[in-house]
XYZ file of C-alpha atoms in Angstrom:
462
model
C 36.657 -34.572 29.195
C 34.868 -34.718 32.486
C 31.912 -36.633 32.214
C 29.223 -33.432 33.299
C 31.182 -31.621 31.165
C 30.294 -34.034 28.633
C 26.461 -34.162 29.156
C 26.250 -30.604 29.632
C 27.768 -30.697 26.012
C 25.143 -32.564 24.516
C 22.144 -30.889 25.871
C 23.695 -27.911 24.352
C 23.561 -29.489 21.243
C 20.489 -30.921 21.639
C 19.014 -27.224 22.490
C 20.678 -25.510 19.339
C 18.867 -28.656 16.985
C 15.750 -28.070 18.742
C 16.125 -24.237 18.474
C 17.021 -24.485 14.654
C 13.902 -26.839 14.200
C 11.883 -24.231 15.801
C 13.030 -21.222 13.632
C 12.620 -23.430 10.533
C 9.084 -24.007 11.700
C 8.579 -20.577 12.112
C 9.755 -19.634 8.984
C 7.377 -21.817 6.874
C 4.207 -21.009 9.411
C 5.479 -16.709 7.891
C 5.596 -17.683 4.488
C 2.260 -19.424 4.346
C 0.565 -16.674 5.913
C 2.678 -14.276 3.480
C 0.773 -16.358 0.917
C -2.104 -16.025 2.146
C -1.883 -11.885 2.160
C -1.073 -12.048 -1.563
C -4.442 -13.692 -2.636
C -6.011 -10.841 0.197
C -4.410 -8.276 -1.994
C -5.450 -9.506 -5.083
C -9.053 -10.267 -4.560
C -9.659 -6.862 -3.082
C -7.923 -4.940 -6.208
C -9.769 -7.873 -8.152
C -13.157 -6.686 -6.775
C -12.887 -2.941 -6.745
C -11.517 -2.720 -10.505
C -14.426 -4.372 -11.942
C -16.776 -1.682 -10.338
C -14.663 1.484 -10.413
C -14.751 2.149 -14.211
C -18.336 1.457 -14.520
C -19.493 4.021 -11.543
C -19.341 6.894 -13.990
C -21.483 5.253 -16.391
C -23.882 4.388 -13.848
C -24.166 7.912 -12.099
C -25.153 9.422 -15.231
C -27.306 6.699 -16.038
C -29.332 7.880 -12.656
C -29.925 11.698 -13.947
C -26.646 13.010 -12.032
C -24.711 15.926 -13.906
C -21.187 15.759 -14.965
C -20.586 18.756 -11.751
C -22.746 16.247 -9.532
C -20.491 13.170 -10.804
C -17.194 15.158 -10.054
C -18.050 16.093 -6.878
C -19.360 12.499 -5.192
C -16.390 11.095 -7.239
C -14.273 13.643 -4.836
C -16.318 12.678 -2.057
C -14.467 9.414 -2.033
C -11.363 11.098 -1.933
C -12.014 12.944 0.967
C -12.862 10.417 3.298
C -9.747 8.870 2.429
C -7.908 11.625 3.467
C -9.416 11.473 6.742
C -9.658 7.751 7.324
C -7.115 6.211 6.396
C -4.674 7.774 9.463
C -7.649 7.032 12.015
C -7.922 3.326 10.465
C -4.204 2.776 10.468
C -3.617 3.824 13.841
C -6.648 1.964 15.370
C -5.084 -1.029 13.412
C -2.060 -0.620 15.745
C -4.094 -0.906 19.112
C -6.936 -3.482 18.477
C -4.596 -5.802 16.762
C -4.379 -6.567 12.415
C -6.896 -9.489 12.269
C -9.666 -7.383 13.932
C -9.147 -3.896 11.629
C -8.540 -6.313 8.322
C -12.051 -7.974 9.338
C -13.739 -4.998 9.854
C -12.516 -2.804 6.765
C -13.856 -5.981 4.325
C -17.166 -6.581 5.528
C -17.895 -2.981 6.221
C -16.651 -2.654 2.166
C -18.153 -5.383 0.897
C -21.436 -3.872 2.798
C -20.812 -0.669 0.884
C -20.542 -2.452 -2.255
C -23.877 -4.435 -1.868
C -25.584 -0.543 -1.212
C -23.795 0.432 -4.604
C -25.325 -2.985 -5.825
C -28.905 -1.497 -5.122
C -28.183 2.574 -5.688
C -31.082 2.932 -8.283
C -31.160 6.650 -7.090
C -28.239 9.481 -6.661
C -28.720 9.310 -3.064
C -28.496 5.717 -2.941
C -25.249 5.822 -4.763
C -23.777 8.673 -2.230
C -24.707 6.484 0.831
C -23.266 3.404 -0.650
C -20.140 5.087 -0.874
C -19.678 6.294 2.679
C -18.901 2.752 3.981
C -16.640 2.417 1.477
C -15.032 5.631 1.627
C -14.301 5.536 5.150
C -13.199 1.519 5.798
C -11.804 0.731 2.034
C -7.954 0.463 3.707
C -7.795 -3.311 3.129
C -4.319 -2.869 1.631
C -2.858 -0.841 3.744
C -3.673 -3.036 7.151
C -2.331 -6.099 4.727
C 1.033 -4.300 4.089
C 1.380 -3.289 7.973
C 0.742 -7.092 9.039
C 3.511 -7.654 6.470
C 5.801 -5.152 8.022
C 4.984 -6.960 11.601
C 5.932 -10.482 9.793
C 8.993 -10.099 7.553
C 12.716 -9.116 9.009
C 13.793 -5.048 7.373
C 15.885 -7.073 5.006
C 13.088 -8.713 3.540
C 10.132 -6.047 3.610
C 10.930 -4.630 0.192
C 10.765 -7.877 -1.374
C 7.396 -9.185 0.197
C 5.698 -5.450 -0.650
C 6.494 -5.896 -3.954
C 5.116 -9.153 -4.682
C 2.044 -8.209 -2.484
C 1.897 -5.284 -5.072
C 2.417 -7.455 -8.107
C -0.313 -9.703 -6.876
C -3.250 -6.713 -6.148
C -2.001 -5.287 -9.734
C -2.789 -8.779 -11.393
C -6.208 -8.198 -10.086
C -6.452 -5.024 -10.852
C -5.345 -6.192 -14.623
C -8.200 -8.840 -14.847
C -11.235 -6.544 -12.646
C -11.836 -4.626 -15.654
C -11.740 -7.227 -18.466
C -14.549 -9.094 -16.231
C -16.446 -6.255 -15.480
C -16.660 -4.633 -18.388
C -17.859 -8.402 -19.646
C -21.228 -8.372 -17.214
C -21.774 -4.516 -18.197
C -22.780 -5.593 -21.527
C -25.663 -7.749 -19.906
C -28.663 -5.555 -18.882
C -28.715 -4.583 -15.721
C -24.702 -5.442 -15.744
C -24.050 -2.719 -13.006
C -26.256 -4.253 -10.184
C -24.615 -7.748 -10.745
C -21.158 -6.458 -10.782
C -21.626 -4.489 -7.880
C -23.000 -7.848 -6.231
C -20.300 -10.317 -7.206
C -17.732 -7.245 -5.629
C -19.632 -7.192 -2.434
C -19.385 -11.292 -2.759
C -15.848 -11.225 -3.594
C -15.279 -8.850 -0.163
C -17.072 -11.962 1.794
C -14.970 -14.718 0.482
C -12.201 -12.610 1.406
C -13.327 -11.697 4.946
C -13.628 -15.313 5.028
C -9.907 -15.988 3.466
C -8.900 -13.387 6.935
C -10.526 -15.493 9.218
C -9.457 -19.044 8.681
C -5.567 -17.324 8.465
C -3.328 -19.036 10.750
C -2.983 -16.266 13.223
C -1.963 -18.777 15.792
C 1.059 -19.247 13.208
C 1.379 -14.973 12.360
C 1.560 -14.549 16.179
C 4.611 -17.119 16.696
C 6.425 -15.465 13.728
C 5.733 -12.333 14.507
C 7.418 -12.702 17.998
C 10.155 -14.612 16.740
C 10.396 -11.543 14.493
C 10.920 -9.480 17.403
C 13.172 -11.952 19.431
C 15.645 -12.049 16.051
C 15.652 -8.342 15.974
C 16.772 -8.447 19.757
C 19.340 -10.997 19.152
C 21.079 -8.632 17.367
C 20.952 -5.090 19.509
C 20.234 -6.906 23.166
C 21.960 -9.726 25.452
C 20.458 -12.781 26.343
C 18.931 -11.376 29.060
C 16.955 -8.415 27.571
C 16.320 -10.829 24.268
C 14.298 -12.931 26.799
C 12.586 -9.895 28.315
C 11.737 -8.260 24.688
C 10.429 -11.941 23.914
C 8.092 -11.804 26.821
C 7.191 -8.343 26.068
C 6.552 -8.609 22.629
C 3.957 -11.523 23.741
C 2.039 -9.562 26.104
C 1.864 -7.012 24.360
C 0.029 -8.858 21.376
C -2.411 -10.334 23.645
C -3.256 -6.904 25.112
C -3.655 -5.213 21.603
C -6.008 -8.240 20.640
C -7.969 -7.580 23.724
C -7.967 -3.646 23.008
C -10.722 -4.499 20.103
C -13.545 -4.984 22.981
C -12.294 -1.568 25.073
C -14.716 1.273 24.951
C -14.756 2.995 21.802
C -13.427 6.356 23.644
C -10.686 4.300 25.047
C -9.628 3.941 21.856
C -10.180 7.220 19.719
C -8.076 8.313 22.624
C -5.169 6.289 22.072
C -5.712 7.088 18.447
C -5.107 10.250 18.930
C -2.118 10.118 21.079
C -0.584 7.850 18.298
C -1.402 10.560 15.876
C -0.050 12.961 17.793
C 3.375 11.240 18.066
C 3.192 10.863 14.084
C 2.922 14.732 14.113
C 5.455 15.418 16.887
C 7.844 13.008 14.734
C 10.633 14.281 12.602
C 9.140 12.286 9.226
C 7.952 15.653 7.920
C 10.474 15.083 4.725
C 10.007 11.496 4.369
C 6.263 12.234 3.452
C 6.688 15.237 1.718
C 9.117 13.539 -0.377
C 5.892 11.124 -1.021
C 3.538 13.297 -1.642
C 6.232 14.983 -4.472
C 6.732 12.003 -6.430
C 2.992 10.868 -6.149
C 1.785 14.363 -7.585
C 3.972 13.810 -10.644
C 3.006 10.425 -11.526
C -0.515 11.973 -11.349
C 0.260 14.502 -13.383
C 2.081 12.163 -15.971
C -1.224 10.261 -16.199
C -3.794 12.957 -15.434
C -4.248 13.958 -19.437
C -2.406 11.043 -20.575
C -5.308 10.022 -23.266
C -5.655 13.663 -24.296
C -2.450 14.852 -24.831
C -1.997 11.797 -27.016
C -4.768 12.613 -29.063
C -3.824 16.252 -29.490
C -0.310 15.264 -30.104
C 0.528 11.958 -31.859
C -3.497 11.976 -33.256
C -3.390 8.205 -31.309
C -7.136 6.861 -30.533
C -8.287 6.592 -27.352
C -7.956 2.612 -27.845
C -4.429 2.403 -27.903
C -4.176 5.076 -24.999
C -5.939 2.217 -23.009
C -3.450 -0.531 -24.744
C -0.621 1.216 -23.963
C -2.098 1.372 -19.923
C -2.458 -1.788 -19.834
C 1.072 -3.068 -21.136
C 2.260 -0.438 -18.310
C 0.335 -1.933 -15.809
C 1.354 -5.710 -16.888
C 5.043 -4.543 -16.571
C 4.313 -3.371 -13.212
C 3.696 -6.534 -12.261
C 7.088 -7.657 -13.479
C 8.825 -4.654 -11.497
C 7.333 -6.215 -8.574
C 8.545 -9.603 -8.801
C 11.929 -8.539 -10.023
C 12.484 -6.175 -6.715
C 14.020 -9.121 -4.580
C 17.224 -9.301 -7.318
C 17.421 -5.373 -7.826
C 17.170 -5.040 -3.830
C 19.918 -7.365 -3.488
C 21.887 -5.825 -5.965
C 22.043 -2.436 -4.358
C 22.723 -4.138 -0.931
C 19.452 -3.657 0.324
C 20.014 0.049 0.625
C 16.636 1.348 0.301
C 17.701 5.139 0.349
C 19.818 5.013 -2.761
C 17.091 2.559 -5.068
C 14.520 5.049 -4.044
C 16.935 8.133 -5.006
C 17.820 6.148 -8.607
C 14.172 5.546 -9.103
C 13.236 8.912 -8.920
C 15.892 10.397 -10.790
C 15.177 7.518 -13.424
C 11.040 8.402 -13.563
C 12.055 12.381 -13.376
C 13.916 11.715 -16.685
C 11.442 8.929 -18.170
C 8.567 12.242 -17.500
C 10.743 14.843 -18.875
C 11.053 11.991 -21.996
C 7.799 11.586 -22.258
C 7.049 15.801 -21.916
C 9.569 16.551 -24.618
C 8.715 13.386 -27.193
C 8.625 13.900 -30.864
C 7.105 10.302 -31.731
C 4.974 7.860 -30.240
C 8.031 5.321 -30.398
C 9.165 7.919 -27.775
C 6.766 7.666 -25.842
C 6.140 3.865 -25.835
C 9.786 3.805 -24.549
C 9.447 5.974 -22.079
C 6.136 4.481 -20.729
C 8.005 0.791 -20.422
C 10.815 2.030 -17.964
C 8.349 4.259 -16.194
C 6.442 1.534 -15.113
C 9.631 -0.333 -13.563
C 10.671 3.036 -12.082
C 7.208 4.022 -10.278
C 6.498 0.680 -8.980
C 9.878 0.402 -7.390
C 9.949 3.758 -6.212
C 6.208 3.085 -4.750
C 7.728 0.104 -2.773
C 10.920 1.722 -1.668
C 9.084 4.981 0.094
C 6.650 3.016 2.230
C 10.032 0.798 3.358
C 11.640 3.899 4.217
C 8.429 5.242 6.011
C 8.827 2.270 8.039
C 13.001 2.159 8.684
C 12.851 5.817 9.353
C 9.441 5.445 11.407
C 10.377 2.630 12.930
C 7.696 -0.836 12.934
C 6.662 0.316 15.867
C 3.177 1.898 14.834
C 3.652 0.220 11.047
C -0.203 0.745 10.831
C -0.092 4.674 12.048
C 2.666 5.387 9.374
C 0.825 3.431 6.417
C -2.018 4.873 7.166
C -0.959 8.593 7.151
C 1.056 7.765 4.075
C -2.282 6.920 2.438
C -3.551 10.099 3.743
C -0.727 12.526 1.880
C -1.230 10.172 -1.461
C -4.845 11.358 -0.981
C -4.115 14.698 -0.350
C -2.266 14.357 -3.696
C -4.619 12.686 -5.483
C -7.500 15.687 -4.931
C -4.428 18.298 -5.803
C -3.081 16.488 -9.232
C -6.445 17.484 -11.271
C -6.690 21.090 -9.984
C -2.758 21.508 -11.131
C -3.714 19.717 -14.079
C -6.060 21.978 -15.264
C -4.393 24.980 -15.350
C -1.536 23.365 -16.847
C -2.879 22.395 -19.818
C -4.288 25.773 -20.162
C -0.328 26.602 -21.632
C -0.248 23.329 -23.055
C -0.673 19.183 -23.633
C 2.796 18.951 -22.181
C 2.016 21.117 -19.439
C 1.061 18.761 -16.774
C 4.080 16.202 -17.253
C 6.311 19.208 -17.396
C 4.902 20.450 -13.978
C 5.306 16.559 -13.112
C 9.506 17.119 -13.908
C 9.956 19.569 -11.739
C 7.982 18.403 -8.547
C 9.856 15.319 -8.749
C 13.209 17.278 -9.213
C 12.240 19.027 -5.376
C 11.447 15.462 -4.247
C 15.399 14.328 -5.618
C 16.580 17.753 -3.694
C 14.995 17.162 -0.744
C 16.306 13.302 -0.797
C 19.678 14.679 -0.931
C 19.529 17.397 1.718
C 18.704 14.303 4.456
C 20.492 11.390 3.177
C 22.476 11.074 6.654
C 18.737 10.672 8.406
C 18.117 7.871 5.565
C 21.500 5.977 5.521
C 21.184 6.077 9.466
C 18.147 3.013 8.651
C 15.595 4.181 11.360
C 17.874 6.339 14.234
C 14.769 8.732 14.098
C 12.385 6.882 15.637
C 8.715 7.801 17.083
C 8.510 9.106 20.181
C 7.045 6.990 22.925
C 3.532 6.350 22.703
């Protein structure tokens, strides 16, 4: 060999060992901020669930009717419905660490109002803040999306779900532990607000410096696969100008950037994801309905307690956890084709709800309510990965955000269908529950070529 030849030869080498040490680096800088995300998720689910089930206790402790309750318990709701597209979206312009910061102090601000709500009006205004900014989660999963490669988003949602549904699991035991105390509300609402600081603190000692390497070797990879050198460079380049802009968009004018809110919205609208979150909002009605009478129906049915209602919750929520940790094998094991493990786990909860609807024992219904928890969490994971393959990651915060809003939407239109169904019967609203998730299975069907295409329907230019 010629001796240039030979040199030139080496500091090729030399550049593919550096390169390697580089993307190893960058690796381990994503998975410690990955880490960090999970103990964001499950302090906030931590915090809320060891308020939320005292709040209706405490209402009516302040004079408030049960028609008073229901309505500032909807009130919640409703914001959500609103908020949660505007705070996704504006997530996507002034940049993750920014929006994250903001939802949890404005939160934990809302929770230290709740902590001093010794009137009705008191408790309505503490739950404005709350209402509007309470979209911790959802930022968390879109900074996820931004960090982890398509392949390996289902596997990091579902452990960040398995981590905020451990805290969810423990919020209650502690809370309903300082509610026997007097005056048991105030403090819990003050150790929430407390737990909301410590994690606004957790947020900003993150190694963003680290997220913001990852996330544009994220990128780069993504190029190395569709692009040539060339264009890999210039989407490399691109990718990190445009993160320093959208940091910098956090200190535009606030017009600025409702503006560019609502021209994200408006490509959301003018996008052809119309099925994708119908199919959501389906499958989320039915699980609401399956545990919209849940205690009741057992009662009138089976003549079970209340108590082991609540038992039986419980074990469902603890397997959810499970579910989530157990995605990464069951993802790999259907090829990571997130179109056919969502279609399998809602044909698999349609039938676990039409189980459940048509049980003769509680055995029945124990059974049922263990697979159903594997199903729904699964199925929970798998839509919001096809929001984004469909969607594209290109406004992960805009799509997660109006996903929340349609679960919302859901969420004030379960108890309304509820009602009426259990006018005919107990096994009226998980009947109802069968056949909205059978449309949900049609619908799936009718558009699998959009699905299996893994994000050819993108959003249009913002």
């Amino acid at each position: 060999r010629r001796p240039g030849a030979a040199g030139r030869m080496d500091e090729d080498e030399e550049e593919e060992g550096g390169a390697g040490r580089g993307a190893a680096a960058s690796s381990a800088a994503s998975a410690r901020f990955v880490r960090c995300l999970y103990a964001v998720g499950f302090l906030d689910l931590f915090g809320v669930s060891m308020v939320v089930p005292l709040m209706n206790l405490h209402i009516k402790s302040l004079g408030a009717s049960h028609t008073v309750a229901g309505i500032i318990g909807s009130l919640y709701g409703v914001m959500q419905l609103f908020s949660s597209t505007f705070v996704g979206c504006w997530s996507d312009i002034v940049g993750r660490r920014y929006s994250l910061l903001a939802c949890i102090l404005l939160s934990a601000l809302g929770y230290f109002l709740l902590g001093n709500s010794t009137t009705v009006f008191l408790f309505v205004l503490s739950r404005v803040p709350v209402g509007i900014f309470k979209h911790t989660l959802s930022i968390s999963k879109a900074l996820l999306s931004d960090l982890v490669s398509e392949r390996d988003r289902p596997l990091v949602m579902g452990r960040f779900n398995a981590a905020s549904s451990v805290g969810f699991i423990l919020g209650p035991v502690v809370g309903g532990y300082l509610a026997e105390f007097e005056g048991g509300f105030y403090q819990t609402s003050f150790i929430c607000a407390s737990i909301f600081l410590l994690n606004g603190g957790l947020v900003w000692m993150l190694p963003w410096s680290e997220e913001n390497t990852s996330e544009r070797d994220h990128y780069q990879d993504k190029g190395t696969n569709n692009c040539s050198a060339k264009s890999n460079h210039d989407l490399h380049l691109k990718s990190a100008s445009s993160r320093t802009v959208t940091n910098s968009n956090f200190f535009q004018s606030p017009w600025i950037q409702v503006a560019t809110v609502l021209k994200k919205i408006k490509g959301i609208a003018c996008s052809n994801l119309w099925d994708v979150f119908l199919v959501r909002f389906l499958m989320s009605v039915a699980i609401l309905l399956y545990y919209s009478n849940f205690t009741l129906a057992l009662e009138e049915r089976f003549e079970v307690k209340p108590l082991f209602a609540g038992y039986l919750m419980s074990y469902s929520s603890a397997l959810g956890v499970l579910a989530g940790c157990l995605l990464g094998p069951i993802t790999r094991l259907y090829g990571h084709n997130t179109y056919r493990l969502l279609l399998h786990s809602s044909t698999f909860t349609c039938t676990l709800i039409l189980l459940y609807a048509s049980a003769s024992s509680i055995w029945m219904v124990i059974l049922s309510s263990t697979f159903l928890a594997f199903s729904t969490t699964i199925g929970r994971t798998c839509i919001v990965d096809l929001e984004l393959t469909v969607g594209g990651n290109e406004a992960s915060g805009t799509l997660l955000g109006v996903g929340q809003s349609v679960t919302s939407v859901g969420r004030i239109i379960a108890p309304l269908l509820s009602g009426i169904a259990q006018e005919f019967s107990p096994c009226g609203p998980p009947s109802l529950a069968v056949g909205l998730a059978l449309l949900a299975i049609v619908i799936m069907n009718a558009n699998k070529q959009k699905y299996r295409s893994h994000g050819s329907v993108k959003l249009k230019n913002q």
